[in-house]
């Protein structure tokens, strides 16, 4: 069983791609206080109900960690890249 891993500023949960291979969805904080979801490159993430619940939990943990000033500092934000332009 895969478990979510925890790094400062990063959360992850597992899924399967369209070919049934194990992949992960990364949730990272951006420099402007938003969250970015990084999916497997060029793939579609397929979530079972339990995996969708884990993604929900990862998102909840990330939002709470970034909302609290005491826990926000350890999470180094990554530079966001939307439409090819860093913000």
Short mmCIF file of N, CA and C in Angstrom, two decimals:
data_model
loop_
_atom_site.label_atom_id
_atom_site.label_comp_id
_atom_site.label_asym_id
_atom_site.label_seq_id
_atom_site.Cartn_x
_atom_site.Cartn_y
_atom_site.Cartn_z
N UNK A 1 0.84 -1.18 0.00
CA UNK A 1 0.00 0.00 0.00
C UNK A 1 0.88 1.24 0.00
N UNK A 2 0.63 2.14 -0.92
CA UNK A 2 1.37 3.39 -0.96
C UNK A 2 0.81 4.35 0.06
N UNK A 3 1.66 5.08 0.69
CA UNK A 3 1.23 6.11 1.63
C UNK A 3 1.65 7.46 1.08
N UNK A 4 0.95 8.49 1.53
CA UNK A 4 1.35 9.82 1.10
C UNK A 4 2.66 10.17 1.76
N UNK A 5 3.52 10.88 1.03
CA UNK A 5 4.78 11.29 1.61
C UNK A 5 4.69 12.77 1.95
N UNK A 6 5.57 13.20 2.81
CA UNK A 6 5.49 14.57 3.32
C UNK A 6 6.85 15.22 3.21
N UNK A 7 6.94 16.31 2.47
CA UNK A 7 8.11 17.16 2.40
C UNK A 7 7.65 18.58 2.67
N UNK A 8 8.51 19.43 3.18
CA UNK A 8 8.08 20.82 3.41
C UNK A 8 7.59 21.47 2.12
N UNK A 9 6.38 22.01 2.18
CA UNK A 9 5.81 22.67 1.01
C UNK A 9 5.27 21.74 -0.05
N UNK A 10 5.29 20.44 0.21
CA UNK A 10 4.80 19.45 -0.75
C UNK A 10 3.97 18.40 -0.06
N UNK A 11 2.89 18.04 -0.68
CA UNK A 11 2.06 16.94 -0.23
C UNK A 11 1.84 16.05 -1.44
N UNK A 12 1.60 14.78 -1.24
CA UNK A 12 1.39 13.88 -2.37
C UNK A 12 0.36 12.82 -2.02
N UNK A 13 -0.33 12.35 -3.03
CA UNK A 13 -1.23 11.22 -2.88
C UNK A 13 -1.12 10.36 -4.14
N UNK A 14 -1.49 9.13 -4.03
CA UNK A 14 -1.32 8.20 -5.15
C UNK A 14 -2.58 8.11 -5.99
N UNK A 15 -2.39 7.69 -7.22
CA UNK A 15 -3.49 7.45 -8.15
C UNK A 15 -3.00 6.42 -9.16
N UNK A 16 -3.78 6.15 -10.14
CA UNK A 16 -3.38 5.29 -11.26
C UNK A 16 -3.58 6.08 -12.54
N UNK A 17 -2.71 5.83 -13.50
CA UNK A 17 -2.90 6.49 -14.79
C UNK A 17 -3.86 5.66 -15.63
N UNK A 18 -4.10 6.11 -16.86
CA UNK A 18 -5.08 5.42 -17.71
C UNK A 18 -4.62 4.00 -18.07
N UNK A 19 -3.32 3.71 -17.95
CA UNK A 19 -2.80 2.37 -18.20
C UNK A 19 -2.77 1.49 -16.97
N UNK A 20 -3.26 2.01 -15.83
CA UNK A 20 -3.30 1.25 -14.60
C UNK A 20 -2.01 1.28 -13.79
N UNK A 21 -1.03 2.09 -14.22
CA UNK A 21 0.24 2.18 -13.48
C UNK A 21 0.10 3.14 -12.31
N UNK A 22 0.84 2.84 -11.23
CA UNK A 22 0.82 3.72 -10.06
C UNK A 22 1.52 5.03 -10.37
N UNK A 23 0.88 6.10 -10.02
CA UNK A 23 1.43 7.45 -10.17
C UNK A 23 1.08 8.23 -8.91
N UNK A 24 1.53 9.47 -8.85
CA UNK A 24 1.17 10.31 -7.71
C UNK A 24 0.77 11.69 -8.19
N UNK A 25 -0.06 12.34 -7.39
CA UNK A 25 -0.44 13.72 -7.62
C UNK A 25 0.26 14.53 -6.54
N UNK A 26 1.06 15.49 -6.96
CA UNK A 26 1.75 16.36 -6.00
C UNK A 26 0.92 17.61 -5.79
N UNK A 27 0.87 18.07 -4.56
CA UNK A 27 0.24 19.34 -4.21
C UNK A 27 1.35 20.20 -3.63
N UNK A 28 1.61 21.35 -4.26
CA UNK A 28 2.69 22.23 -3.81
C UNK A 28 2.14 23.63 -3.59
N UNK A 29 2.75 24.34 -2.65
CA UNK A 29 2.37 25.73 -2.41
C UNK A 29 3.14 26.62 -3.38
N UNK A 30 2.49 27.67 -3.85
CA UNK A 30 3.13 28.61 -4.77
C UNK A 30 3.57 29.85 -4.00
N UNK A 31 4.35 30.68 -4.64
CA UNK A 31 4.88 31.87 -3.97
C UNK A 31 3.80 32.90 -3.66
N UNK A 32 2.64 32.79 -4.31
CA UNK A 32 1.56 33.74 -4.05
C UNK A 32 0.47 33.16 -3.16
N UNK A 33 0.76 32.07 -2.45
CA UNK A 33 -0.16 31.52 -1.46
C UNK A 33 -1.23 30.59 -2.02
N UNK A 34 -1.13 30.21 -3.27
CA UNK A 34 -2.10 29.27 -3.84
C UNK A 34 -1.50 27.87 -3.84
N UNK A 35 -2.32 26.90 -4.19
CA UNK A 35 -1.86 25.52 -4.30
C UNK A 35 -1.87 25.10 -5.76
N UNK A 36 -0.86 24.35 -6.15
CA UNK A 36 -0.78 23.82 -7.51
C UNK A 36 -0.82 22.30 -7.43
N UNK A 37 -1.62 21.68 -8.28
CA UNK A 37 -1.68 20.23 -8.37
C UNK A 37 -0.87 19.81 -9.58
N UNK A 38 0.10 18.92 -9.37
CA UNK A 38 0.94 18.44 -10.45
C UNK A 38 0.58 16.98 -10.71
N UNK A 39 0.06 16.73 -11.91
CA UNK A 39 -0.37 15.40 -12.29
C UNK A 39 0.73 14.69 -13.05
N UNK A 40 0.62 13.38 -13.22
CA UNK A 40 1.61 12.66 -14.03
C UNK A 40 1.70 13.29 -15.41
N UNK A 41 2.91 13.45 -15.95
CA UNK A 41 3.06 14.15 -17.23
C UNK A 41 2.34 13.43 -18.37
N UNK A 42 1.46 14.17 -19.03
CA UNK A 42 0.76 13.63 -20.18
C UNK A 42 -0.24 12.54 -19.88
N UNK A 43 -0.62 12.38 -18.65
CA UNK A 43 -1.51 11.29 -18.26
C UNK A 43 -2.80 11.83 -17.65
N UNK A 44 -3.75 10.96 -17.56
CA UNK A 44 -5.00 11.24 -16.87
C UNK A 44 -4.94 10.50 -15.54
N UNK A 45 -5.22 11.20 -14.46
CA UNK A 45 -5.23 10.56 -13.14
C UNK A 45 -6.59 9.91 -12.92
N UNK A 46 -6.59 8.65 -12.58
CA UNK A 46 -7.81 7.90 -12.32
C UNK A 46 -7.85 7.60 -10.82
N UNK A 47 -8.86 8.12 -10.14
CA UNK A 47 -8.95 7.97 -8.70
C UNK A 47 -10.11 7.07 -8.31
N UNK A 48 -9.84 6.12 -7.45
CA UNK A 48 -10.90 5.34 -6.82
C UNK A 48 -11.46 6.20 -5.69
N UNK A 49 -12.62 5.85 -5.14
CA UNK A 49 -13.18 6.66 -4.07
C UNK A 49 -12.22 6.87 -2.89
N UNK A 50 -11.51 5.85 -2.49
CA UNK A 50 -10.57 5.99 -1.38
C UNK A 50 -9.43 6.95 -1.75
N UNK A 51 -8.94 6.86 -2.98
CA UNK A 51 -7.87 7.75 -3.42
C UNK A 51 -8.36 9.20 -3.52
N UNK A 52 -9.60 9.38 -3.96
CA UNK A 52 -10.17 10.73 -4.00
C UNK A 52 -10.28 11.30 -2.58
N UNK A 53 -10.63 10.46 -1.63
CA UNK A 53 -10.68 10.90 -0.24
C UNK A 53 -9.30 11.28 0.28
N UNK A 54 -8.28 10.54 -0.14
CA UNK A 54 -6.91 10.88 0.27
C UNK A 54 -6.45 12.19 -0.36
N UNK A 55 -6.83 12.42 -1.61
CA UNK A 55 -6.50 13.70 -2.25
C UNK A 55 -7.19 14.84 -1.50
N UNK A 56 -8.42 14.63 -1.13
CA UNK A 56 -9.14 15.63 -0.34
C UNK A 56 -8.41 15.92 0.96
N UNK A 57 -7.94 14.87 1.64
CA UNK A 57 -7.22 15.04 2.90
C UNK A 57 -5.90 15.78 2.69
N UNK A 58 -5.20 15.47 1.60
CA UNK A 58 -3.94 16.15 1.30
C UNK A 58 -4.19 17.63 1.05
N UNK A 59 -5.24 17.94 0.28
CA UNK A 59 -5.57 19.34 0.02
C UNK A 59 -5.95 20.06 1.30
N UNK A 60 -6.72 19.41 2.15
CA UNK A 60 -7.11 20.01 3.43
C UNK A 60 -5.88 20.30 4.28
N UNK A 61 -4.97 19.32 4.38
CA UNK A 61 -3.75 19.51 5.17
C UNK A 61 -2.92 20.67 4.63
N UNK A 62 -2.81 20.76 3.31
CA UNK A 62 -2.03 21.83 2.70
C UNK A 62 -2.65 23.19 2.97
N UNK A 63 -3.96 23.30 2.81
CA UNK A 63 -4.64 24.58 3.05
C UNK A 63 -4.50 25.00 4.50
N UNK A 64 -4.69 24.08 5.43
CA UNK A 64 -4.55 24.42 6.85
C UNK A 64 -3.12 24.82 7.20
N UNK A 65 -2.13 24.11 6.65
CA UNK A 65 -0.73 24.43 6.94
C UNK A 65 -0.37 25.81 6.41
N UNK A 66 -0.89 26.18 5.26
CA UNK A 66 -0.57 27.48 4.68
C UNK A 66 -1.38 28.61 5.29
N UNK A 67 -2.53 28.30 5.87
CA UNK A 67 -3.37 29.33 6.47
C UNK A 67 -2.88 29.76 7.84
N UNK A 68 -2.19 28.89 8.55
CA UNK A 68 -1.72 29.18 9.90
C UNK A 68 -0.33 29.81 9.82
N UNK A 69 -0.16 31.05 10.33
CA UNK A 69 1.15 31.71 10.26
C UNK A 69 2.28 30.91 10.91
N UNK A 70 1.98 30.15 11.94
CA UNK A 70 3.01 29.37 12.63
C UNK A 70 3.52 28.20 11.79
N UNK A 71 2.66 27.62 10.98
CA UNK A 71 3.07 26.47 10.17
C UNK A 71 3.40 26.86 8.73
N UNK A 72 3.10 28.09 8.35
CA UNK A 72 3.34 28.50 6.96
C UNK A 72 4.83 28.63 6.66
N UNK A 73 5.64 29.10 7.60
CA UNK A 73 7.06 29.34 7.35
C UNK A 73 7.84 28.09 6.96
N UNK A 74 7.63 26.92 7.58
CA UNK A 74 8.42 25.75 7.18
C UNK A 74 8.15 25.27 5.75
N UNK A 75 7.07 25.72 5.16
CA UNK A 75 6.70 25.27 3.82
C UNK A 75 7.21 26.27 2.80
N UNK A 76 8.38 26.00 2.27
CA UNK A 76 8.98 26.90 1.29
C UNK A 76 8.16 26.86 0.01
N UNK A 77 7.60 27.99 -0.42
CA UNK A 77 6.79 27.98 -1.64
C UNK A 77 7.65 27.78 -2.87
N UNK A 78 7.06 27.16 -3.86
CA UNK A 78 7.75 27.00 -5.14
C UNK A 78 7.28 28.10 -6.07
N UNK A 79 8.08 28.41 -7.05
CA UNK A 79 7.71 29.44 -8.02
C UNK A 79 6.65 28.87 -8.96
N UNK A 80 5.53 29.55 -9.06
CA UNK A 80 4.43 29.08 -9.90
C UNK A 80 4.73 29.35 -11.36
N UNK A 81 4.25 28.49 -12.21
CA UNK A 81 4.42 28.70 -13.65
C UNK A 81 3.08 28.41 -14.32
N UNK A 82 2.37 29.43 -14.69
CA UNK A 82 1.08 29.30 -15.35
C UNK A 82 1.20 29.92 -16.73
N UNK A 83 0.71 29.28 -17.74
CA UNK A 83 0.78 29.76 -19.13
C UNK A 83 2.21 30.02 -19.56
N UNK A 84 3.15 29.27 -18.99
CA UNK A 84 4.54 29.40 -19.38
C UNK A 84 5.27 30.59 -18.79
N UNK A 85 4.58 31.42 -18.02
CA UNK A 85 5.20 32.61 -17.44
C UNK A 85 5.25 32.48 -15.92
N UNK A 86 6.43 32.59 -15.31
CA UNK A 86 6.50 32.55 -13.85
C UNK A 86 5.86 33.78 -13.23
N UNK A 87 5.28 33.58 -12.07
CA UNK A 87 4.65 34.70 -11.35
C UNK A 87 5.33 34.92 -10.04
#
